[in-house]
Every structure is written in C-alpha cells, then in structure tokens.
CSV table of N, CA, C and O in Angstrom, one decimal:
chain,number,residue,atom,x,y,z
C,514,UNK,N,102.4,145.4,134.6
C,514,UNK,CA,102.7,145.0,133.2
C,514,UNK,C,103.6,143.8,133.2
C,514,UNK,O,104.7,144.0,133.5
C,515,UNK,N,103.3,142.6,132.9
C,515,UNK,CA,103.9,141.8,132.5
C,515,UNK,C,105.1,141.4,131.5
C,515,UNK,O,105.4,142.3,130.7
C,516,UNK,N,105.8,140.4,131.4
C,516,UNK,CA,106.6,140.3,130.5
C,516,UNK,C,106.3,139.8,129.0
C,516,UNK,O,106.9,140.2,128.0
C,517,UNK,N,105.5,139.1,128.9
C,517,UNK,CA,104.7,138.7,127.8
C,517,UNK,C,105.8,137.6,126.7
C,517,UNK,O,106.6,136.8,127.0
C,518,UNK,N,105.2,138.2,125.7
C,518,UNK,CA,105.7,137.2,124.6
C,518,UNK,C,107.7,137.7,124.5
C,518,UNK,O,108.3,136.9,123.8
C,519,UNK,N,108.3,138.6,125.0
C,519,UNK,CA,109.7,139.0,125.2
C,519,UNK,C,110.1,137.6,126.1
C,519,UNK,O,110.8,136.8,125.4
C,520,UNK,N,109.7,137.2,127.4
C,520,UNK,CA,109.9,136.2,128.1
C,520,UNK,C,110.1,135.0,127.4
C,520,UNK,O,111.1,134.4,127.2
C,521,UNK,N,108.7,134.8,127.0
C,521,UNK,CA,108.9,133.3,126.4
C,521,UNK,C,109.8,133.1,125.5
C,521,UNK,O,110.3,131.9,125.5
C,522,UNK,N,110.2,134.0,124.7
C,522,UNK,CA,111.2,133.9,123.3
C,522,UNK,C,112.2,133.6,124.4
C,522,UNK,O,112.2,132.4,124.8
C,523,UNK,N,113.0,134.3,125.0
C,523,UNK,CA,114.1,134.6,126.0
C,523,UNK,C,114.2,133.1,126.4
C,523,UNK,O,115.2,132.5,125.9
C,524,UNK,N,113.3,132.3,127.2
C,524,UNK,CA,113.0,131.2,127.7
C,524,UNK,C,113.3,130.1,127.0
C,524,UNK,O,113.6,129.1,127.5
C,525,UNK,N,113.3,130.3,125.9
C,525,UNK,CA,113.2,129.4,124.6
C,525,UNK,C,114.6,129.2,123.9
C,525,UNK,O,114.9,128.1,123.3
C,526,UNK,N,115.4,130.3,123.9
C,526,UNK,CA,116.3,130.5,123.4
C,526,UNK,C,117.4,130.2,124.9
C,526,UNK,O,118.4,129.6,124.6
C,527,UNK,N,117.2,130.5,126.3
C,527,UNK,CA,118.0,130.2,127.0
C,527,UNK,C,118.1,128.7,127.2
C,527,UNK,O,119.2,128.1,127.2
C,528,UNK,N,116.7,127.7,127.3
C,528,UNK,CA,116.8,126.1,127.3
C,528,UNK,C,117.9,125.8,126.3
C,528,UNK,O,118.8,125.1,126.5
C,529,UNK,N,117.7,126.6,124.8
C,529,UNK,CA,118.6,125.9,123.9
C,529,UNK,C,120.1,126.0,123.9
C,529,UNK,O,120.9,125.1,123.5
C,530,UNK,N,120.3,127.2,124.5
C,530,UNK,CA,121.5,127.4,124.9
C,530,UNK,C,122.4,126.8,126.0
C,530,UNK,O,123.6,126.5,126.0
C,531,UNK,N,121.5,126.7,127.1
C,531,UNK,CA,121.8,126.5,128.3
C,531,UNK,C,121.4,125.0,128.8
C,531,UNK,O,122.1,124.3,129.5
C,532,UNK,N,120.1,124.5,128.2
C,532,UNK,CA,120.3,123.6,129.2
C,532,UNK,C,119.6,123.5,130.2
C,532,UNK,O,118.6,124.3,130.2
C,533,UNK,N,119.6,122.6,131.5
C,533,UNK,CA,119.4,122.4,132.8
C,533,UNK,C,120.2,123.6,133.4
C,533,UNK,O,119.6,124.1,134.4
C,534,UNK,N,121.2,124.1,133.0
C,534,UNK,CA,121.4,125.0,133.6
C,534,UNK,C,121.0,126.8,133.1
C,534,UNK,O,121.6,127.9,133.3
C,535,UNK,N,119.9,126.6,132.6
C,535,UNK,CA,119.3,127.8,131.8
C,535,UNK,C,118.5,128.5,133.3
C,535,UNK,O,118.5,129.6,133.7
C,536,UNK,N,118.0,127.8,133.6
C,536,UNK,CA,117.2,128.5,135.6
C,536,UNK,C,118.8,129.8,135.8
C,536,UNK,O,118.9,130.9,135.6
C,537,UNK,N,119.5,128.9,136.4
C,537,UNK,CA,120.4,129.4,136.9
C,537,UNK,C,120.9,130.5,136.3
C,537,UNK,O,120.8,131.5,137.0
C,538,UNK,N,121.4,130.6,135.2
C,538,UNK,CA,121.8,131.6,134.0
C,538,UNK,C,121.0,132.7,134.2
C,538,UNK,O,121.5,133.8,134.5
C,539,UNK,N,119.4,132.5,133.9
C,539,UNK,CA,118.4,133.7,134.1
C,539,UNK,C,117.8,134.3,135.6
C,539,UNK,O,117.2,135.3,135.7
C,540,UNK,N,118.4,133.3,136.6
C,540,UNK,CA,118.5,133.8,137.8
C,540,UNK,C,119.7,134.9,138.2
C,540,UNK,O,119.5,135.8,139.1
C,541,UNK,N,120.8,134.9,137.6
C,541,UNK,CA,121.7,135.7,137.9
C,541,UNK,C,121.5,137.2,137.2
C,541,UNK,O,121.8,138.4,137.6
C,542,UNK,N,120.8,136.7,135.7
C,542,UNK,CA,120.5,137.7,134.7
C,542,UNK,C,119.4,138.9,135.5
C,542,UNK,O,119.4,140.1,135.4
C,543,UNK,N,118.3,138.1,136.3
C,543,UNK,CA,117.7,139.0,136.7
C,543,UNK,C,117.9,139.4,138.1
C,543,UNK,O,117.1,140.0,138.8
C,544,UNK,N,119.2,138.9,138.7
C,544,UNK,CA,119.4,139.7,140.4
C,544,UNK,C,120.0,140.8,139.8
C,544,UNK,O,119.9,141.9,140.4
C,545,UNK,N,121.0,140.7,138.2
C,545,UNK,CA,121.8,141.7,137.7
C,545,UNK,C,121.3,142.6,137.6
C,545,UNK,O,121.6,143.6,138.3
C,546,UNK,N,120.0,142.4,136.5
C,546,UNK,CA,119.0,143.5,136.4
C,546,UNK,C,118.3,144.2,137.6
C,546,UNK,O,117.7,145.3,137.5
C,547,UNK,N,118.4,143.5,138.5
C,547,UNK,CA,117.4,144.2,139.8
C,547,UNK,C,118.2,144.8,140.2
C,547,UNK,O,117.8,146.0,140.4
C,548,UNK,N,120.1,144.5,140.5
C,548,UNK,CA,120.8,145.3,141.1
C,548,UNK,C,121.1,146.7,140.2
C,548,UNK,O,121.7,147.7,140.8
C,549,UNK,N,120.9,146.7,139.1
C,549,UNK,CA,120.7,147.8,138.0
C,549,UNK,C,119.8,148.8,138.4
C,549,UNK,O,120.0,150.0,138.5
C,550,UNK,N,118.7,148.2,138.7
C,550,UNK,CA,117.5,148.9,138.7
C,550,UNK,C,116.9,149.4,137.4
C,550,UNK,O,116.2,150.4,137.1
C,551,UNK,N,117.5,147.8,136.6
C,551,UNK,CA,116.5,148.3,135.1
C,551,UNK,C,115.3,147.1,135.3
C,551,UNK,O,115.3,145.9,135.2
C,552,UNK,N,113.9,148.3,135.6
C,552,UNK,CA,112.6,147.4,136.1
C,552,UNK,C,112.4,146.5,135.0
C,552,UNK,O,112.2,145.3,135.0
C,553,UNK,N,112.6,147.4,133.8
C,553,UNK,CA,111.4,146.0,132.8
C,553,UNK,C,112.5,145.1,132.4
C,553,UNK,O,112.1,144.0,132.0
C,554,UNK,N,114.0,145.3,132.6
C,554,UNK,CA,114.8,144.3,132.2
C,554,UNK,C,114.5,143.2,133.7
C,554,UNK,O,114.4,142.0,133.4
C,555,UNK,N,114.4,143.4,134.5
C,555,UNK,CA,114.2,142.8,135.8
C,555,UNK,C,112.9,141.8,135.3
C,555,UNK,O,112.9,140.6,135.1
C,556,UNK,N,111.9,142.6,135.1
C,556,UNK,CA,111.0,141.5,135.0
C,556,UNK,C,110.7,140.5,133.5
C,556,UNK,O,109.8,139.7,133.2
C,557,UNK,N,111.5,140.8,132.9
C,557,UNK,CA,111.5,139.9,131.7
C,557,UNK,C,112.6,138.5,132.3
C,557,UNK,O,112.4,137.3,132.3
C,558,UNK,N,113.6,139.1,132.8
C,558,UNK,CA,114.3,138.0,133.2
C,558,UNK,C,113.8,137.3,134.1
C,558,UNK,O,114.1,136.1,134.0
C,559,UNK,N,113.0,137.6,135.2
C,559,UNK,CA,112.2,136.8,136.1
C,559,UNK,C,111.0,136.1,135.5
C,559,UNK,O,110.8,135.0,135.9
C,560,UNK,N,110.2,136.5,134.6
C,560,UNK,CA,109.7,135.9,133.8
C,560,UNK,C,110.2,134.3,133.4
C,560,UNK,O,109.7,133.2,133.6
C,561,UNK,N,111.0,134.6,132.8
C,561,UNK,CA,112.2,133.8,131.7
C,561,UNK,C,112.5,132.9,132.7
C,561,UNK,O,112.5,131.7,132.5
C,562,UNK,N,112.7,133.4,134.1
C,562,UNK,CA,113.4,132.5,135.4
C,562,UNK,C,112.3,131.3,135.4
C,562,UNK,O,112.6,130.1,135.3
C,563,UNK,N,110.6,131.9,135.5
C,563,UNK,CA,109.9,131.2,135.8
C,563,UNK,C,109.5,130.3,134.9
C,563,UNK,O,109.0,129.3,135.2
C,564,UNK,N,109.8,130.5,133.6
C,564,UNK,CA,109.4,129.7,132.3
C,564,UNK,C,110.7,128.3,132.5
C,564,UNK,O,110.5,127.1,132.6
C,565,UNK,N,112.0,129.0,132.4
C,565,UNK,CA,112.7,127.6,132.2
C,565,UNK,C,112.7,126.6,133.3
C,565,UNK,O,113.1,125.5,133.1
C,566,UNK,N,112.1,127.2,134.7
C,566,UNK,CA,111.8,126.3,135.8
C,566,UNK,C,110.9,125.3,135.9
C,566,UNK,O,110.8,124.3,136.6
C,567,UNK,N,110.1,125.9,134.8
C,567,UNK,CA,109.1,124.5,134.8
C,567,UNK,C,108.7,124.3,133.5
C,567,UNK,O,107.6,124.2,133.1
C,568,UNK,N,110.1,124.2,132.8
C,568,UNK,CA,110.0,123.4,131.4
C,568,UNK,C,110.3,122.2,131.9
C,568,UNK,O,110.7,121.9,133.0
C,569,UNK,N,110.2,121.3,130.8
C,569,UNK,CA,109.9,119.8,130.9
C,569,UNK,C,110.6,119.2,129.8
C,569,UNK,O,110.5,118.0,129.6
C-alpha cells in the first residue's frame, strides 16, 4: 500500500516550510517513525522524503 495523495500534501507543505532543507526534516521524520514502528506513518514520511528530493 502506498502512500498516495497523504505524501504529496506532506511534501508540499514541508518545501513551504522548510525549504532545501525539507529532505532532511522528512528524513529524520521517517527514521522517527521507523524507530516507532508506526508502519503507515513510516511510509508516508518516506514517501514525502522521496517527493522533496526531487523537487525542482
């Protein structure tokens, strides 16, 4: 199950917030989540990781 349209919002709102440093932000967000062991929060944020990485 993917992250879907949750990600992109996430992604959208972290560039605006964040910046160049919005990767980094949602990389920490989802080691947090992995070290939780909350799966779908894990993969929304890795999603999100992958979206602000190759925004433009």
């Amino acid at each position: 199950v993917g992250a879907g349209a949750g990600a992109e919002v996430l992604a959208v709102l972290m560039r605006r917030r964040f910046g160049t440093k919005a990767p980094t932000v949602a990389a920490w967000c989802a080691m947090l989540a992995w070290s939780e062991g909350t799966d779908a929060s894990y993969r929304i944020w890795t999603e999100a990781f992958k979206l602000v990485r190759h925004a433009k």
